[in-house]
Coordinates of N, CA, C and O in Angstrom, one line a residue:
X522 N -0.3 -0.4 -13.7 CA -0.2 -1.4 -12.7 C -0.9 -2.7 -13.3 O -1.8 -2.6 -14.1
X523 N -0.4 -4.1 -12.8 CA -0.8 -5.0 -13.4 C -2.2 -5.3 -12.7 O -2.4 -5.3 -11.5
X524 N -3.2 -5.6 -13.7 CA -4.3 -6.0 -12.9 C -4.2 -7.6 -12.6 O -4.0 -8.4 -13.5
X525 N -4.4 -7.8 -11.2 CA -4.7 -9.4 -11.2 C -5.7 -10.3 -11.6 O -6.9 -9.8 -11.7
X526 N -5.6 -11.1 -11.7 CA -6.3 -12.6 -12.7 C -7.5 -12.2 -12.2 O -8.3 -11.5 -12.8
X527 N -7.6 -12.8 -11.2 CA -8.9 -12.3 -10.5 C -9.9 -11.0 -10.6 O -11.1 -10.9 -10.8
X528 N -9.2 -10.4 -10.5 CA -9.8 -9.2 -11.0 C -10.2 -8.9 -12.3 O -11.3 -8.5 -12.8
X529 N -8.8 -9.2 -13.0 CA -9.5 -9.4 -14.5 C -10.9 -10.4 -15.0 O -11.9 -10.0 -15.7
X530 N -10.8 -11.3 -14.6 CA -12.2 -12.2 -14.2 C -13.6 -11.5 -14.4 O -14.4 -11.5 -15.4
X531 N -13.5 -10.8 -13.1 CA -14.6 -10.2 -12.9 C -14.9 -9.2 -13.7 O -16.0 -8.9 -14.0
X532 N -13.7 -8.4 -14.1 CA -14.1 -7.3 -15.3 C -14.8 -8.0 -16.4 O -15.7 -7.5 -17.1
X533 N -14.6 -8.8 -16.5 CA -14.6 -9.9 -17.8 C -16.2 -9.9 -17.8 O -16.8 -9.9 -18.9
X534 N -17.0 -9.9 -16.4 CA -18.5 -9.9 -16.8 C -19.1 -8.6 -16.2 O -20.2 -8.2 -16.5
X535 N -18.2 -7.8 -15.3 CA -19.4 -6.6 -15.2 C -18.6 -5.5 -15.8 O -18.9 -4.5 -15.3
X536 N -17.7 -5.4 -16.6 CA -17.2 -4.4 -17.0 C -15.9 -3.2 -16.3 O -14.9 -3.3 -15.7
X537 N -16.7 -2.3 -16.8 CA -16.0 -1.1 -15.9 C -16.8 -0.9 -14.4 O -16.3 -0.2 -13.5
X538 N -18.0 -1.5 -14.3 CA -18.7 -0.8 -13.0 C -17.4 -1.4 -11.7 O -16.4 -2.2 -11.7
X539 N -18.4 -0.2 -10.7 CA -17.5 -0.5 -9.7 C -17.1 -2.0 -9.0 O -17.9 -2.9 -8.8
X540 N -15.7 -2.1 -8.5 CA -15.7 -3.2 -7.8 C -14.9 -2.7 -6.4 O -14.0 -1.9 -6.3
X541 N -15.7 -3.4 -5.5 CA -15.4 -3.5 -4.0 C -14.6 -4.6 -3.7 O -14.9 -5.8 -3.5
X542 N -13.0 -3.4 -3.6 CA -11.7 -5.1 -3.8 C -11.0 -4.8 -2.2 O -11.2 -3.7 -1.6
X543 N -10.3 -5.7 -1.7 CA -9.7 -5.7 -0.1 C -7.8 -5.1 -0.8 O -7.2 -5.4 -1.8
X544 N -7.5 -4.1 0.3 CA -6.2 -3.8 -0.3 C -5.3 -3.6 1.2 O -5.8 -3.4 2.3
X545 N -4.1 -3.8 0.8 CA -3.3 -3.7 1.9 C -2.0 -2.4 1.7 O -1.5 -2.2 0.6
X546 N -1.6 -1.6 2.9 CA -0.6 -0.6 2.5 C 0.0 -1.2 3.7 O -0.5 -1.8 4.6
X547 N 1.5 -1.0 3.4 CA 2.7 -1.4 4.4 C 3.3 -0.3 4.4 O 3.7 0.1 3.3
X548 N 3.5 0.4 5.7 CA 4.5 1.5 6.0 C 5.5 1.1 6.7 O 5.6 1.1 8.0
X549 N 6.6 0.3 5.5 CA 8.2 0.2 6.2 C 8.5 1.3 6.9 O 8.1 2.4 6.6
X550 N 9.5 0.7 8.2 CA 9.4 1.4 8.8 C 11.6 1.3 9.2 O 11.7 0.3 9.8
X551 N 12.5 1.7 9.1 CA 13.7 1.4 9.5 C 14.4 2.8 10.0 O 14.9 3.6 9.3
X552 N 14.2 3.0 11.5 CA 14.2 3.6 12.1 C 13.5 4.8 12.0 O 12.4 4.7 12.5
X553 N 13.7 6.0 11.5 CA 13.1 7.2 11.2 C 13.1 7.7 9.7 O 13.0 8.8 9.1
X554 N 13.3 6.1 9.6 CA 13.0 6.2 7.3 C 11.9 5.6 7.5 O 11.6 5.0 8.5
X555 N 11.3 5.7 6.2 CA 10.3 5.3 5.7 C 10.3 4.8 4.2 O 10.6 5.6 3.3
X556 N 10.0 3.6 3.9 CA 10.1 2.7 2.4 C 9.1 3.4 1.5 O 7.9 3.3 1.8
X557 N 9.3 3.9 0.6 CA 7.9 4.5 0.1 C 8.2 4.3 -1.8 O 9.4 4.5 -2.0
X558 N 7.3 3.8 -3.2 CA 7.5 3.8 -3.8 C 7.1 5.2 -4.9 O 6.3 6.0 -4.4
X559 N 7.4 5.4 -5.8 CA 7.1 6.4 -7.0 C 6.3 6.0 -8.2 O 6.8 5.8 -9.3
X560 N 4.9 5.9 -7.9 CA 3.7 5.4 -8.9 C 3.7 5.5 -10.3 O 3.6 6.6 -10.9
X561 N 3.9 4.1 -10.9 CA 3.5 4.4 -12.7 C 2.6 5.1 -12.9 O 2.8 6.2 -13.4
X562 N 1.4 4.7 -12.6 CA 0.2 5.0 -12.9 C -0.3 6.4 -12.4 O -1.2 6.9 -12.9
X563 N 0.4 7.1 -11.3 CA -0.1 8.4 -11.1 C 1.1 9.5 -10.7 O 1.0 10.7 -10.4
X564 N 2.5 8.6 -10.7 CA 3.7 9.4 -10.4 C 3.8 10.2 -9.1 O 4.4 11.3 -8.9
X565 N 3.5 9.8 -8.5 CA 2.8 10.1 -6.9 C 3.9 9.0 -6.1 O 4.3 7.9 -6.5
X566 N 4.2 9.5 -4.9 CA 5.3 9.2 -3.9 C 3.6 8.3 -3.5 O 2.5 8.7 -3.8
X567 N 4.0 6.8 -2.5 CA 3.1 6.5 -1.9 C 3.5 6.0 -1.0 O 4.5 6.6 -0.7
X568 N 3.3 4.9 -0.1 CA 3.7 4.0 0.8 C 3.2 2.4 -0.3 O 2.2 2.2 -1.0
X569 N 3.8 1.8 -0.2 CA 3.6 0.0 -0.4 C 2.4 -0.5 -0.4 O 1.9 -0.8 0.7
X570 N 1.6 -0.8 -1.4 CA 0.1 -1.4 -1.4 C -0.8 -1.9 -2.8 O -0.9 -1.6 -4.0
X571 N -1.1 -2.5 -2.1 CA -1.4 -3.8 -3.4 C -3.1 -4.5 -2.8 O -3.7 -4.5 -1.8
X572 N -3.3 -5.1 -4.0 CA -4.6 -6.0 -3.8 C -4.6 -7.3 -3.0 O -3.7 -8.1 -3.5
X573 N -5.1 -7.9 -2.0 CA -5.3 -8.8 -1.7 C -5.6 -10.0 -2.7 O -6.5 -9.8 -3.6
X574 N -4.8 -11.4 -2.8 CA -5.7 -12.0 -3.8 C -6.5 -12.9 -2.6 O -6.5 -12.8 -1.4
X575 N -7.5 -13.9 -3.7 CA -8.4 -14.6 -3.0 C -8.0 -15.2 -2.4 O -7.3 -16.2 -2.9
X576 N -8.1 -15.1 -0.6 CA -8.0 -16.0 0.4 C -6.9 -15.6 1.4 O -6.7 -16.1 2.6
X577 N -6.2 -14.7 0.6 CA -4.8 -14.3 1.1 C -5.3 -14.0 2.7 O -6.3 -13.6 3.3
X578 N -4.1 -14.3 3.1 CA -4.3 -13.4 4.6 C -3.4 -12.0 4.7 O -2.2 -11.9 4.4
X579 N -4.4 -10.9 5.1 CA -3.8 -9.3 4.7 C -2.5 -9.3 5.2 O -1.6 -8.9 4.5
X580 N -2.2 -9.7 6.6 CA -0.7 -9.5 6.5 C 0.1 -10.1 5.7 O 1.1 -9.4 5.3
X581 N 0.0 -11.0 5.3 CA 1.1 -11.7 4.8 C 0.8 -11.2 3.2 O 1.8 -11.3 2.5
X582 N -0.4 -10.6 2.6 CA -0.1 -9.5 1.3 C 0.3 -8.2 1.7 O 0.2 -7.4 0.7
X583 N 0.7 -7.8 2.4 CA 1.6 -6.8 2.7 C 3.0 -7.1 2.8 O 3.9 -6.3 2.7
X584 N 3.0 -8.2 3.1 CA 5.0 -8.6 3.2 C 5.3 -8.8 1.5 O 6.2 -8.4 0.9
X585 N 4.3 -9.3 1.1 CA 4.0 -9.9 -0.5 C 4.5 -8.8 -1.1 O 5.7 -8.6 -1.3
X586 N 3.5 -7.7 -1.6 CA 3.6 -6.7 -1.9 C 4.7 -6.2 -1.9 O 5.3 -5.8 -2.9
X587 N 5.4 -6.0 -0.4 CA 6.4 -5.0 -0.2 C 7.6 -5.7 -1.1 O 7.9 -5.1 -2.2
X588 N 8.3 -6.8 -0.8 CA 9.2 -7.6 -1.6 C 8.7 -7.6 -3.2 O 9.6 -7.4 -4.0
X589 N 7.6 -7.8 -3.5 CA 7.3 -7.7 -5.2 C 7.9 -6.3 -5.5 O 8.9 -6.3 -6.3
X590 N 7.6 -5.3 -5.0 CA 7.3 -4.1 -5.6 C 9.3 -3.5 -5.3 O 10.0 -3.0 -6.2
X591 N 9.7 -3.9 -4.2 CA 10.8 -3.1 -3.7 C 11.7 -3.8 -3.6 O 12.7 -3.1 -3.4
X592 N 12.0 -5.3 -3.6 CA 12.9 -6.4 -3.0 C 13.1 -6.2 -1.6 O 14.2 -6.6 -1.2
X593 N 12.3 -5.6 -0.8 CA 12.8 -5.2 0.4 C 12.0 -6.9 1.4 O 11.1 -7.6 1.0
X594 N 12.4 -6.9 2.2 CA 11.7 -8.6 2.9 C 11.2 -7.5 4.6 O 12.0 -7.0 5.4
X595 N 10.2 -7.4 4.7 CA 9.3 -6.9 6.0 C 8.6 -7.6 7.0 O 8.1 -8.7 6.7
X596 N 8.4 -7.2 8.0 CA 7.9 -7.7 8.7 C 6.8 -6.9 9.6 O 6.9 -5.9 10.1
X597 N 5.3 -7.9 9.8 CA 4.0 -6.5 10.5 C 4.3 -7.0 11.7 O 4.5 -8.2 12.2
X598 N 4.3 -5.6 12.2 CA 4.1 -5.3 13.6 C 2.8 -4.9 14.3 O 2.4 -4.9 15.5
X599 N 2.3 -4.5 13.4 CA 0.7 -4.2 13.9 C -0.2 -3.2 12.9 O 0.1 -2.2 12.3
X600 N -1.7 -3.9 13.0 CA -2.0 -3.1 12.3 C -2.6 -1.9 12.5 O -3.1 -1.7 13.6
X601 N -2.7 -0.8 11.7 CA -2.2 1.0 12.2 C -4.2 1.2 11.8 O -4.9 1.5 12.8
X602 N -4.8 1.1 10.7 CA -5.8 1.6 10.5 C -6.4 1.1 9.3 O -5.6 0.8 8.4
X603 N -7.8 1.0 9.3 CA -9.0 0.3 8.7 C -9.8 1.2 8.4 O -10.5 1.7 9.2
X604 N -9.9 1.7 6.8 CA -10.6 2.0 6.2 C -11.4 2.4 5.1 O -10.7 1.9 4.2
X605 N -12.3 2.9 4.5 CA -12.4 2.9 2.9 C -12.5 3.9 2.4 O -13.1 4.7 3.1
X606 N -11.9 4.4 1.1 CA -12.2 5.5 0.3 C -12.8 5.5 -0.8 O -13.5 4.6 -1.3
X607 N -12.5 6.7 -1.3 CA -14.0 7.1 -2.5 C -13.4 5.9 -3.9 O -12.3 5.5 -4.1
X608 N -14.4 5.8 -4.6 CA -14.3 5.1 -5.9 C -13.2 6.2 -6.9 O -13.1 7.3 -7.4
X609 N -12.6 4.8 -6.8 CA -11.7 5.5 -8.4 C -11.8 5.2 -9.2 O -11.8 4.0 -9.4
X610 N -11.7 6.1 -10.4 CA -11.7 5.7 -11.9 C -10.2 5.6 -12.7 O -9.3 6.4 -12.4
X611 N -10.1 4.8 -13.5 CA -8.4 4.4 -13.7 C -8.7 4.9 -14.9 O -9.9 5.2 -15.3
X612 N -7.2 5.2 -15.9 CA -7.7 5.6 -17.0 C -8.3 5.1 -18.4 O -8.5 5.7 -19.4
X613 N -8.7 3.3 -17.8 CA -9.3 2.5 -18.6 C -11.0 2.8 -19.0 O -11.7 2.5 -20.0
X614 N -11.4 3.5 -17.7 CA -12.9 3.7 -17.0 C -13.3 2.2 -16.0 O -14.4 2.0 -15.4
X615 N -12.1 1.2 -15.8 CA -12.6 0.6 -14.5 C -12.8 1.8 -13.5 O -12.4 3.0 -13.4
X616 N -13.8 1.0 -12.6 CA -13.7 2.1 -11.3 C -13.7 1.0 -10.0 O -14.5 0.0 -10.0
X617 N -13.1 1.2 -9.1 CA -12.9 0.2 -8.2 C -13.2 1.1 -6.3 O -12.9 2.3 -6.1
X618 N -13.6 0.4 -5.5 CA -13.6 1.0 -4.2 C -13.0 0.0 -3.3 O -13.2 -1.2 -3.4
X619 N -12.1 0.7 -2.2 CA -11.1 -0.2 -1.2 C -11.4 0.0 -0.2 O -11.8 1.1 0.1
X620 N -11.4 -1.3 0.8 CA -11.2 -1.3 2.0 C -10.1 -1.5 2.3 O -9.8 -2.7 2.0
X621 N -9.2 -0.8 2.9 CA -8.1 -0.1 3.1 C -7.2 -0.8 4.7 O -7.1 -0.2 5.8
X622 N -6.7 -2.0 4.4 CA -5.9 -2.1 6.0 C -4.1 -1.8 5.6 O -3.2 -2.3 4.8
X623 N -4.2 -0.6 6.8 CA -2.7 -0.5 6.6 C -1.8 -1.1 7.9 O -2.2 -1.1 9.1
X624 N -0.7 -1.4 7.6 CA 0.2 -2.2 8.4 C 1.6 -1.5 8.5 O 2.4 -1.2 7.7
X625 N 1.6 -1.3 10.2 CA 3.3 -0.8 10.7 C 4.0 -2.1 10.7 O 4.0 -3.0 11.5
X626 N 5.0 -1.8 9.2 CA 6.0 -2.7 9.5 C 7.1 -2.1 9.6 O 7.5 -1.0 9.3
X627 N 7.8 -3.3 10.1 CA 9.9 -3.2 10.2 C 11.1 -3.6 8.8 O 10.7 -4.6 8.1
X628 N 11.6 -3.3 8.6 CA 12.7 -3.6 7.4 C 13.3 -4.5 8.3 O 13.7 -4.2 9.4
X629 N 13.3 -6.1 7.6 CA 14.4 -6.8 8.0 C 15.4 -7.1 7.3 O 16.3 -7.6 7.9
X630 N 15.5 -7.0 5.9 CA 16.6 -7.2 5.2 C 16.3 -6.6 3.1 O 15.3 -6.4 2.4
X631 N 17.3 -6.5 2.9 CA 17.2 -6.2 1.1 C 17.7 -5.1 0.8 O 18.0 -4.4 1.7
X632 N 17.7 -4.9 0.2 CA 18.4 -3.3 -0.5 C 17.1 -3.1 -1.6 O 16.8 -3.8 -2.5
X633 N 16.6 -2.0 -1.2 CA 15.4 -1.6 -1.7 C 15.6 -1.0 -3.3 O 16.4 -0.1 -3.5
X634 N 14.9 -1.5 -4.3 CA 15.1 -1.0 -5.8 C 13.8 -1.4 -6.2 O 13.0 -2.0 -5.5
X635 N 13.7 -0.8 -7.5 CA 12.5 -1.3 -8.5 C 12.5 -2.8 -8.6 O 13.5 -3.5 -8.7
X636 N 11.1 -3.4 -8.5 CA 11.2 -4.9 -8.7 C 10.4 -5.1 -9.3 O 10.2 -6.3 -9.3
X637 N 9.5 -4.3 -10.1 CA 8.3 -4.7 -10.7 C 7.7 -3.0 -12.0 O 8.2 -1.9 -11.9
X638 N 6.9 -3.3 -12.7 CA 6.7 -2.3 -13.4 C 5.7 -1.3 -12.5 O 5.3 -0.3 -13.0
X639 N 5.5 -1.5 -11.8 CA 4.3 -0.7 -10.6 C 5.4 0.8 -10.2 O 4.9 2.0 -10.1
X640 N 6.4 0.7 -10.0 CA 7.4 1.1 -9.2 C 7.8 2.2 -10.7 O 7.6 1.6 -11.7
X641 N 8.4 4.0 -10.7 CA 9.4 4.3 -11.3 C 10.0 4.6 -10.4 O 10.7 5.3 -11.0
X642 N 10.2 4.7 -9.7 CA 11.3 5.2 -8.0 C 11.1 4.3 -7.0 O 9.9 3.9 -6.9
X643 N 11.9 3.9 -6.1 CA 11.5 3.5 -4.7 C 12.5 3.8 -4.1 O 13.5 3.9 -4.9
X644 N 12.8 4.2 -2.5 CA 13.9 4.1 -1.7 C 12.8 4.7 -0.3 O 11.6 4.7 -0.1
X645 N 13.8 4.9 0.2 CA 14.1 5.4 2.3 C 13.9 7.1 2.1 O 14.3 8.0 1.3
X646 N 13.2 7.0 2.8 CA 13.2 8.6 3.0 C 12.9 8.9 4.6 O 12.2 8.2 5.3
X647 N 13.6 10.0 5.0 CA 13.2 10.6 6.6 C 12.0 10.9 6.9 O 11.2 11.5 6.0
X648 N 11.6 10.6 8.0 CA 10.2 10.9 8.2 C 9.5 12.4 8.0 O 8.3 12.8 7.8
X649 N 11.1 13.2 8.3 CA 11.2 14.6 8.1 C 11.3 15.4 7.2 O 11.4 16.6 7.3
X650 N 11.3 14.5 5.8 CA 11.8 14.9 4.6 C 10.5 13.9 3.8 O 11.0 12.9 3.5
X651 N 9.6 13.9 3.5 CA 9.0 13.1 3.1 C 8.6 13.5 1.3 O 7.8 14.4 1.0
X652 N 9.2 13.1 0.4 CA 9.6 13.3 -0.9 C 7.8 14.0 -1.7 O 6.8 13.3 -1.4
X653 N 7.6 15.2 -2.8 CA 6.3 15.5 -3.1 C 6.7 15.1 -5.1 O 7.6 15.0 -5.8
X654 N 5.3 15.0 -5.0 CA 3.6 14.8 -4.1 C 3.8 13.0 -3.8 O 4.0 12.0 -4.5
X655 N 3.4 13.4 -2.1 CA 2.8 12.4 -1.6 C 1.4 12.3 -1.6 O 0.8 13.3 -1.4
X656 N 0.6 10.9 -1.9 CA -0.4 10.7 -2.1 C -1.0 10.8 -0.2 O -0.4 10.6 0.9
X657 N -2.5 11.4 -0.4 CA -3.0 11.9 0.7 C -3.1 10.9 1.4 O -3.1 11.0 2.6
X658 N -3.3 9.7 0.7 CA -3.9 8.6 1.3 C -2.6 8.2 2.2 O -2.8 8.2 3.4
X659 N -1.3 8.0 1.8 CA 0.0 7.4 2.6 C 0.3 8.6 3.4 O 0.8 8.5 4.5
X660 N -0.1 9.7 3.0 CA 0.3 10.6 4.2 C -0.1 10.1 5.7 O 0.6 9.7 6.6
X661 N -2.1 10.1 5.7 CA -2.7 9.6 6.5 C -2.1 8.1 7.3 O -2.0 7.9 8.5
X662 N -1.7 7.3 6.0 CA -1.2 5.6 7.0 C 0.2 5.8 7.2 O 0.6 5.0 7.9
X663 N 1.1 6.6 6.8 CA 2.1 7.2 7.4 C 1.8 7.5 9.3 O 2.2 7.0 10.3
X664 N 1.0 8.6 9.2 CA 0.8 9.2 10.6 C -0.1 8.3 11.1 O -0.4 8.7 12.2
X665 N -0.7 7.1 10.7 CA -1.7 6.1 11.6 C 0.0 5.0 12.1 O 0.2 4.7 13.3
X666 N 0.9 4.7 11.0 CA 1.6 3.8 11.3 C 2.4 4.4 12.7 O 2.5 3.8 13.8
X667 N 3.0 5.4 12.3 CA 4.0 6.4 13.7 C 2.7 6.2 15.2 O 3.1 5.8 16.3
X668 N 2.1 6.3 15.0 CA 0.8 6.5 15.5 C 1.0 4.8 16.6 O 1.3 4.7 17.8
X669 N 0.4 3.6 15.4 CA 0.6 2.9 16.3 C 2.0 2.5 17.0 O 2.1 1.8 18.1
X670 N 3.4 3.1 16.1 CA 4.3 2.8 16.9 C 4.8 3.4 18.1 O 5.7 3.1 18.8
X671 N 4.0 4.3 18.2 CA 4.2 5.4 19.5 C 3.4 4.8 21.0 O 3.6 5.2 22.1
X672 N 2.3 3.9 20.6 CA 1.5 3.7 21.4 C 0.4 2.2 21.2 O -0.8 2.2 20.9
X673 N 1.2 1.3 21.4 CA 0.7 -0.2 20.6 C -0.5 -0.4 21.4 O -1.5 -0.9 20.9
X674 N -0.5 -0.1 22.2 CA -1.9 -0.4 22.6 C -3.2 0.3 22.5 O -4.3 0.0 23.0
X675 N -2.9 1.2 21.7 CA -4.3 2.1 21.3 C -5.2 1.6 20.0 O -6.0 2.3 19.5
X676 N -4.8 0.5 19.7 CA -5.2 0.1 18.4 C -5.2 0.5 17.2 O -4.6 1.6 17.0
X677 N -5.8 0.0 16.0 CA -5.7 0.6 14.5 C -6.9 1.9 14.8 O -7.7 2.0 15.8
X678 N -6.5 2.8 13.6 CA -7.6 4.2 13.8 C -8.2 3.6 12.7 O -7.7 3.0 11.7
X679 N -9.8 3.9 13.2 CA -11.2 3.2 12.3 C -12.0 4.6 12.4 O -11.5 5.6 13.0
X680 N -13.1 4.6 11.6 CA -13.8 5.6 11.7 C -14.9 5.1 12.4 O -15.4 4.1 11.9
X681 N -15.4 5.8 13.7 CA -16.3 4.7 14.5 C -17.5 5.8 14.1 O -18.7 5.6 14.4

């Protein structure tokens, strides 16, 4: 995966230690498919997600993302859930920790393909068919996104 400028920056003076970066996941959503890509870096089925850059506003790096990664053009409908996981180590020895906002979106137009080196697969899959190994993490913003689309007014799931 490509690291961004930014990011590279900061490796640039603390190294490999951890960095606490903002990330966004988008769970396209076109009817009872789901947009999901096939990871270089861990070959893992996931849902759409990427780094925030500086200043960005998270929805609109989630639309970012989705079109970089898929050519697909999306749109947020709301956001599904807020939260962070454990530190990971990449196979460089960066180690990075996310705070995690995921976003239910809609497919409004593209024909979804590889658009970026991040991606060896992308397409639609049934909600009911959901292609393995899916990463634990998109399982979870999968069922937060269905979640808020079943019931918009219950808000994103947080860990209170």
């Amino acid at each position: 995966m490509p690291v961004p400028e930014f990011v590279a920056a900061l490796r640039a003076h603390v190294g490999t230690a951890p960095l606490w970066l903002s990330g966004v996941t988008a769970v396209v959503l076109d009817g009872d498919r789901v947009l999901l890509g096939r990871r270089a870096d861990n070959r893992m089925w996931a849902a759409i997600s990427g780094i925030l850059d500086p200043g960005e506003q998270p929805a609109h790096a989630a639309v970012r993302e989705v079109l970089e990664e898929t050519g697909v053009v999306a749109r947020v409908l709301a956001l599904a859930s807020v939260d962070s996981g454990d530190v990971v180590t990449y196979p460089n020895g960066d180690q990075a920790q996310y705070l995690s906002l995921a976003f239910l979106c809609e497919y409004v137009s593209g024909q979804a393909h590889i658009a970026d080196d991040e991606s060896l697969e992308v397409g639609w899959f049934a909600l009911d068919a959901l292609p393995q190994p899916l990463a634990a993490s998109s399982a979870t913003r999968i069922a937060d996104a269905l979640a808020a689309r079943a019931d918009p007014g219950a808000g994103p799931r947080f860990v209170r």
